[in-house]
Short mmCIF file of C-alpha atoms in Angstrom, two decimals:
data_model
loop_
_atom_site.label_atom_id
_atom_site.label_comp_id
_atom_site.label_asym_id
_atom_site.label_seq_id
_atom_site.Cartn_x
_atom_site.Cartn_y
_atom_site.Cartn_z
CA MET A 220 106.54 67.42 215.93
CA GLY A 221 103.23 67.20 213.17
CA SER A 222 102.86 70.94 213.08
CA GLN A 223 106.68 71.18 212.61
CA GLN A 224 107.12 68.47 210.42
CA ASN A 225 103.94 70.36 207.95
CA ALA A 226 105.58 73.82 208.08
CA LEU A 227 108.89 71.87 206.92
CA HIS A 228 106.88 70.53 204.12
CA GLN A 229 105.63 73.93 203.54
CA LEU A 230 108.70 75.81 203.30
CA VAL A 231 110.35 72.94 200.91
CA SER A 232 107.41 72.89 198.98
CA PHE A 233 107.93 77.03 198.64
CA ILE A 234 111.51 76.56 197.88
CA LEU A 235 110.70 74.18 195.09
CA GLY A 236 107.89 75.99 193.72
CA ALA A 237 110.34 79.07 193.42
CA SER A 238 112.92 77.55 191.92
CA ALA A 239 110.90 75.88 189.44
CA ALA A 240 109.73 79.22 187.82
CA ALA A 241 113.31 80.65 188.11
CA VAL A 242 114.34 77.59 185.58
CA LEU A 243 111.32 78.38 183.45
CA LEU A 244 111.78 82.39 183.46
CA PHE A 245 115.26 81.41 182.50
CA PHE A 246 114.57 79.21 179.89
CA LEU A 247 111.92 81.63 178.17
CA THR A 248 114.27 84.65 178.78
CA THR A 249 117.18 82.93 176.77
CA ALA A 250 114.85 81.21 174.30
CA SER A 251 113.41 84.90 173.35
CA SER A 252 116.85 86.68 173.38
CA GLY A 253 118.46 83.52 171.72
CA ALA A 254 116.18 83.39 168.08
CA ARG A 255 118.18 85.48 164.94
CA PHE A 256 117.72 85.13 161.17
CA THR A 257 120.74 83.86 160.93
CA GLY A 258 120.70 80.87 163.15
CA ILE A 259 123.81 81.94 165.12
CA SER A 260 123.02 82.58 168.73
CA SER A 261 125.12 84.34 170.89
CA TRP A 262 123.65 82.45 173.83
CA ALA A 263 124.58 79.43 172.27
CA ASN A 264 128.02 80.76 171.79
CA GLY A 265 129.30 80.31 175.51
CA THR A 266 130.05 84.22 175.63
CA THR A 267 132.51 84.60 178.92
CA ALA A 268 133.83 87.53 180.55
CA LEU A 269 136.44 88.08 177.73
CA ASP A 270 133.85 87.52 175.09
CA ALA A 271 131.16 90.02 176.52
CA PRO A 272 129.97 92.71 173.93
CA ALA A 273 132.47 95.41 172.94
CA LEU A 274 133.40 97.78 175.54
CA GLU A 275 134.85 101.17 175.02
CA ALA A 276 138.10 102.16 176.70
CA SER A 277 138.48 105.38 178.42
CA PRO A 278 141.98 107.85 178.07
CA ALA A 279 142.88 105.81 180.91
CA GLY A 280 142.76 102.46 179.71
CA GLU A 281 139.45 101.40 182.02
CA PRO A 282 136.45 100.11 180.46
CA VAL A 283 133.50 102.54 180.62
CA ALA A 284 129.67 102.23 179.01
CA PRO A 285 129.24 99.56 175.82
CA ALA A 286 129.77 101.85 172.24
CA HIS A 287 126.03 101.44 171.67
CA ALA A 288 124.72 102.72 174.29
CA GLU A 289 123.53 106.27 174.50
CA ALA A 290 126.55 108.61 174.84
CA LYS A 291 126.45 111.87 176.01
CA GLY A 292 127.67 114.94 173.75
CA ALA A 293 126.93 115.13 170.02
CA PRO A 294 128.63 112.47 167.62
CA ALA A 295 130.29 113.36 164.67
CA PRO A 296 127.75 113.42 161.90
CA GLU A 297 129.40 110.27 159.69
CA GLN A 298 129.24 108.28 163.29
CA ASP A 299 125.76 109.59 163.31
CA GLU A 300 124.86 108.12 160.04
CA LEU A 301 126.56 105.25 160.31
CA GLU A 302 124.87 104.30 163.42
CA ARG A 303 121.53 105.07 162.37
CA LEU A 304 122.32 102.40 158.93
CA LEU A 305 123.30 99.88 161.33
CA ARG A 306 120.06 100.11 163.59
CA ALA A 307 118.01 100.05 160.74
CA VAL A 308 119.71 96.92 158.70
CA ALA A 309 120.76 94.89 162.21
CA ASP A 310 118.56 91.44 163.00
CA GLU A 311 117.25 91.28 166.43
CA ASP A 312 120.73 90.28 167.49
CA ARG A 313 122.13 92.75 166.29
CA THR A 314 124.00 91.16 163.27
CA VAL A 315 124.30 92.98 160.08
CA ILE A 316 125.47 91.71 156.86
CA MET A 317 128.17 94.44 154.56
CA THR A 318 129.59 94.66 151.07
CA SER A 319 131.36 97.95 149.42
CA VAL A 320 131.41 99.25 145.99
CA ASN A 321 133.44 101.78 144.16
CA GLU A 322 131.74 103.64 140.96
CA ALA A 323 132.88 100.74 138.91
CA TRP A 324 131.22 98.10 140.91
CA ALA A 325 128.34 99.77 141.66
CA ALA A 326 127.36 100.82 137.87
CA GLU A 327 124.41 99.11 135.65
CA ASP A 328 124.80 95.93 135.15
CA SER A 329 128.27 95.01 136.82
CA LEU A 330 128.93 93.52 140.47
CA LEU A 331 126.34 95.05 142.54
CA ASP A 332 123.43 94.23 140.29
CA LEU A 333 124.84 90.55 139.93
CA PHE A 334 125.31 90.54 143.69
CA LEU A 335 121.76 91.59 144.50
CA GLU A 336 120.63 89.21 141.75
CA SER A 337 121.86 86.76 143.62
CA PHE A 338 119.85 87.12 146.81
CA ARG A 339 116.58 87.21 144.69
CA THR A 340 117.79 83.86 142.66
CA GLY A 341 118.78 82.08 145.58
CA GLU A 342 116.98 79.84 147.93
CA ARG A 343 115.25 81.21 150.74
CA ILE A 344 117.68 83.98 151.49
CA SER A 345 115.74 87.00 149.68
CA HIS A 346 115.25 88.18 152.75
CA PHE A 347 119.17 88.81 153.73
CA ALA A 348 119.10 91.89 151.65
CA ASN A 349 116.77 93.49 154.41
CA HIS A 350 119.78 92.89 156.38
CA LEU A 351 122.36 94.47 153.81
CA LEU A 352 124.55 97.79 154.62
CA VAL A 353 126.24 98.86 151.07
CA VAL A 354 129.28 101.46 151.79
CA ALA A 355 130.11 102.81 148.99
CA LEU A 356 133.47 104.12 148.47
CA ASP A 357 132.40 107.28 146.19
CA GLY A 358 130.37 109.67 145.51
CA GLY A 359 129.36 107.72 142.07
CA ALA A 360 128.95 104.55 144.28
CA LEU A 361 126.38 106.35 146.74
CA GLU A 362 124.24 107.46 143.91
CA ARG A 363 124.28 104.19 142.26
CA CYS A 364 123.49 102.27 145.32
CA ARG A 365 120.63 104.81 146.52
CA ALA A 366 118.99 103.96 143.22
CA VAL A 367 119.16 100.35 143.59
CA HIS A 368 119.23 99.26 147.39
CA PRO A 369 117.82 101.24 150.58
CA HIS A 370 120.74 100.86 153.00
CA CYS A 371 123.72 103.22 151.63
CA TYR A 372 126.96 104.15 153.22
CA LEU A 373 129.77 106.78 151.96
CA LEU A 374 132.98 106.05 154.06
CA PRO A 375 134.45 108.49 155.20
CA ALA A 376 138.03 107.84 154.69
CA ALA A 377 137.26 107.80 150.70
CA ALA A 378 136.57 111.54 150.79
CA GLY A 379 139.23 112.85 148.52
CA ARG A 380 140.21 110.19 147.07
CA ASN A 381 139.91 108.91 143.38
CA LEU A 382 138.37 105.37 144.28
CA SER A 383 135.77 105.59 141.04
CA ASP A 384 137.91 103.46 138.40
CA GLU A 385 138.76 99.66 139.14
CA LYS A 386 141.51 99.71 141.14
CA VAL A 387 144.75 97.68 140.17
CA PHE A 388 145.02 94.91 142.30
CA MET A 389 148.03 95.66 145.28
CA SER A 390 148.08 99.16 143.95
CA LYS A 391 148.82 101.68 146.94
CA ASP A 392 144.88 102.86 146.20
CA TYR A 393 143.69 99.41 146.88
CA ILE A 394 145.89 98.86 150.00
CA ASP A 395 144.27 102.06 151.59
CA LEU A 396 140.78 100.77 150.74
CA VAL A 397 141.24 97.61 151.81
CA TRP A 398 143.05 98.65 155.16
CA SER A 399 140.20 101.14 155.79
CA LYS A 400 137.54 99.03 155.34
CA VAL A 401 139.17 96.70 158.34
CA ARG A 402 139.12 100.31 160.60
CA LEU A 403 135.09 100.28 159.33
CA GLN A 404 134.42 96.38 160.07
CA GLN A 405 136.47 97.62 163.88
CA ARG A 406 134.19 100.38 164.46
CA ILE A 407 131.28 98.11 163.90
CA LEU A 408 132.07 95.81 166.54
CA GLU A 409 132.95 98.07 168.94
CA LEU A 410 129.60 99.94 168.40
CA GLY A 411 128.14 96.62 169.23
CA TYR A 412 127.01 95.15 166.55
CA ASN A 413 127.84 91.73 164.57
CA PHE A 414 128.60 91.80 161.20
CA LEU A 415 129.27 89.44 157.96
CA PHE A 416 131.32 91.21 155.46
CA THR A 417 130.96 89.88 151.83
CA ASP A 418 132.89 90.89 148.92
CA VAL A 419 130.62 92.58 146.11
CA ASP A 420 132.21 89.77 143.43
CA ILE A 421 130.70 86.92 145.53
CA LEU A 422 127.33 85.19 144.80
CA TRP A 423 124.80 84.03 147.07
CA PHE A 424 122.72 80.62 146.78
CA ARG A 425 122.15 79.14 149.78
CA ASN A 426 122.22 80.74 153.48
CA PRO A 427 125.77 80.82 154.63
CA PHE A 428 125.20 81.06 158.59
CA GLU A 429 124.53 77.45 158.11
CA ARG A 430 127.78 76.32 157.88
CA MET A 431 128.87 78.69 160.52
CA SER A 432 130.04 77.17 163.86
CA VAL A 433 128.80 78.62 166.99
CA ALA A 434 131.81 78.41 168.96
CA ALA A 435 133.90 80.51 166.68
CA HIS A 436 134.72 84.27 167.32
CA MET A 437 135.85 85.04 163.59
CA VAL A 438 134.73 82.86 160.70
CA THR A 439 136.55 83.42 157.39
CA SER A 440 135.89 81.73 153.75
CA SER A 441 139.53 80.11 152.13
CA ASP A 442 141.45 80.38 149.05
CA PHE A 443 142.99 77.10 150.21
CA PHE A 444 141.05 74.62 152.77
CA PHE A 445 143.13 71.35 153.94
CA GLY A 446 140.29 69.97 155.83
CA ASP A 447 140.24 71.06 159.80
CA PRO A 448 138.15 74.39 159.54
CA PHE A 449 139.73 75.56 162.95
CA SER A 450 143.37 75.06 161.86
CA PRO A 451 145.41 77.97 160.86
CA MET A 452 147.14 75.94 158.23
CA ASN A 453 144.31 77.37 155.56
CA LEU A 454 144.60 79.99 153.91
CA PRO A 455 142.22 82.85 154.61
CA ASN A 456 140.13 84.70 151.99
CA THR A 457 138.98 87.77 153.92
CA GLY A 458 136.62 88.79 151.39
CA PHE A 459 133.90 86.92 153.30
CA LEU A 460 134.02 87.45 156.83
CA TYR A 461 132.14 87.00 160.15
CA ALA A 462 132.91 88.40 163.25
CA LYS A 463 131.19 88.49 166.69
CA SER A 464 131.12 91.65 168.70
CA SER A 465 133.58 91.42 171.97
CA ARG A 466 136.57 92.53 173.91
CA ARG A 467 137.97 89.72 172.23
CA THR A 468 137.62 90.12 168.66
CA VAL A 469 137.80 93.88 168.91
CA GLY A 470 141.29 93.38 170.31
CA ALA A 471 141.73 91.05 167.59
CA PHE A 472 141.09 93.72 164.97
CA GLU A 473 143.27 96.55 167.11
CA ALA A 474 146.26 93.73 166.91
CA TRP A 475 145.44 93.24 163.10
CA ARG A 476 145.60 96.80 162.20
CA ARG A 477 148.74 97.37 163.90
CA ALA A 478 150.59 94.46 162.39
CA ARG A 479 150.28 96.54 159.03
CA GLU A 480 153.27 98.39 160.03
CA SER A 481 155.54 95.27 160.76
CA PHE A 482 154.53 93.86 157.19
CA PRO A 483 154.59 97.17 154.66
CA GLY A 484 153.25 96.64 151.42
CA LYS A 485 150.87 93.54 152.23
CA HIS A 486 146.72 94.06 152.21
CA GLU A 487 144.80 92.84 154.97
CA GLN A 488 144.04 89.28 154.35
CA GLN A 489 148.20 88.64 153.67
CA VAL A 490 148.83 90.14 157.07
CA LEU A 491 145.97 88.43 158.75
CA ASN A 492 148.23 85.15 157.47
CA GLU A 493 150.91 86.47 158.54
CA ILE A 494 149.65 86.97 162.65
CA LYS A 495 146.52 83.89 162.36
CA VAL A 496 148.61 81.36 164.53
CA GLU A 497 149.55 84.33 167.04
CA LEU A 498 145.97 85.54 167.47
CA VAL A 499 144.66 81.88 168.04
CA SER A 500 147.28 80.96 170.33
CA THR A 501 147.97 83.93 172.39
CA ARG A 502 144.67 85.50 171.95
CA GLY A 503 142.79 82.71 172.02
CA LEU A 504 140.59 83.65 169.18
CA ARG A 505 138.77 81.01 167.48
CA ILE A 506 139.00 81.23 163.92
CA GLN A 507 136.39 78.88 161.74
CA PHE A 508 137.67 78.48 157.92
CA LEU A 509 135.20 77.61 155.53
CA ASP A 510 135.65 74.72 153.12
CA THR A 511 135.60 75.34 149.44
CA ASP A 512 132.96 72.73 148.71
CA HIS A 513 130.30 74.89 150.70
CA ASN A 514 131.94 78.46 150.16
CA ALA A 515 133.63 78.36 146.97
CA GLY A 516 136.02 80.75 144.84
CA PHE A 517 137.69 80.46 141.37
CA CYS A 518 140.81 79.37 143.11
CA ASN A 519 139.07 76.23 144.67
CA ASN A 520 135.70 75.22 143.87
CA THR A 521 133.73 72.27 144.09
CA GLY A 522 131.88 72.77 140.68
CA ASP A 523 128.23 71.21 142.33
CA PHE A 524 125.37 73.17 142.58
CA ASN A 525 124.15 70.78 144.80
CA THR A 526 126.69 71.51 147.51
CA LEU A 527 127.75 75.32 146.82
CA TYR A 528 126.19 78.09 149.48
CA THR A 529 128.88 81.05 147.91
CA MET A 530 131.21 81.35 144.90
CA HIS A 531 133.55 84.12 145.23
CA ALA A 532 135.33 85.57 141.88
CA ASN A 533 138.82 85.14 143.76
CA CYS A 534 141.91 84.07 141.49
CA CYS A 535 140.40 86.23 138.97
CA VAL A 536 141.41 89.88 137.63
CA GLY A 537 139.86 92.45 136.14
CA LEU A 538 135.78 93.50 136.53
CA GLY A 539 135.21 92.06 132.81
CA ALA A 540 136.78 88.80 133.54
CA LYS A 541 134.61 88.66 136.43
CA LEU A 542 131.63 90.31 135.27
CA HIS A 543 131.66 87.51 132.28
CA ASP A 544 132.30 84.59 134.02
CA LEU A 545 129.72 85.47 137.96
CA GLY A 546 126.89 86.09 134.84
CA ASN A 547 127.48 83.05 132.89
CA LEU A 548 127.25 81.17 136.37
CA LEU A 549 124.35 83.17 137.73
CA ARG A 550 122.63 81.62 134.40
CA GLU A 551 123.34 78.47 135.18
CA TRP A 552 122.42 78.22 138.61
CA ARG A 553 118.69 79.64 137.43
CA ALA A 554 118.62 76.76 135.30
CA TYR A 555 119.66 74.33 137.56
CA ARG A 556 116.53 76.06 140.47
CA SER A 557 114.17 75.29 137.19
CA MET A 558 115.24 71.24 137.74
CA ASP A 559 113.59 68.61 139.56
CA GLU A 560 114.61 67.32 143.20
CA GLY A 561 115.17 63.92 140.85
CA GLU A 562 117.32 65.47 138.30
CA ARG A 563 119.23 67.39 141.16
CA SER A 564 119.73 64.00 142.89
CA ARG A 565 121.40 62.00 139.83
CA GLY A 566 124.55 63.21 140.95
CA PRO A 567 126.72 66.81 140.76
CA ALA A 568 125.15 69.42 138.98
CA ARG A 569 128.00 71.10 137.03
CA TRP A 570 128.10 74.46 135.35
CA LYS A 571 128.59 73.92 131.51
CA VAL A 572 129.97 77.62 130.31
CA PRO A 573 133.12 77.81 130.50
CA GLY A 574 134.99 80.63 131.74
CA ILE A 575 137.73 83.65 131.94
CA CYS A 576 138.72 82.25 135.27
CA ILE A 577 136.61 79.72 136.39
CA HIS A 578 136.84 75.96 135.28
#
């Protein structure tokens, strides 16, 4: 009997020891894979079967290997270039930051220069520029981008189009341009990369990932924010848009692009506003809307550098007006950065220079 009890004790000790080792291995594995420069972990997002990394579909509709897995056959040159650049800029959790420019926005002393300068003058965000992909909408933009930034991509949809000038809001060229941006974003998700798209007329001051919920599949800035970050009553601004690569988000982007036919003449942000309730209710998409106290725009802003993370020159028409106001704002930000903590803590730190669009 004693020998049987001893054997039983040894068996129990072995099982407990093996279980503890397995638990330790699990936590070590998730801890190493969950870390990322953005602070948003795919493990913390509670990934489910519907939220798994995006899979390509075969012609019969059956899922096949992940799009970012090695595939047979030679890819198209532009596809190969896109994948090469994504590998170069992505962080360890396959997240890329991206913006887009035409020749007018990329010109010297234009929006691209202000945008890149905001990374250099922001609070501990200069490293984000290493993870930035600049999408050029014409050859002039590509040439200028390569002079100031190492990761530049010429959008294939821009071939044969004249997108080099400032495009008038809601013109046919503008509508085509923004929808080609959505198609590129969907392709990036299909390739297994997460992205944060930021319009080039957005200045970065602090790390915007700090304001994003790990529970969200998609995060968008707001033209107008009404208090609940997960309420579709908020009005989205897709000029600042994060999406996590998954079957769910790829399906949402497909539905978004299909909905264009139901709303002819509307740009992508207007169409998303039309279908956002359906995406949430029928597809289970969790959309977070960023508040305008931290991720502000000219439409609705906080007026306080102490709480500001990004500032978007929305509700402002014309390149000259955007450059004037964003340039003044960046100069005011540098003055704010030179203040000591005591000066900052005494109250709201507001910009003093009146603008053409911002007030």
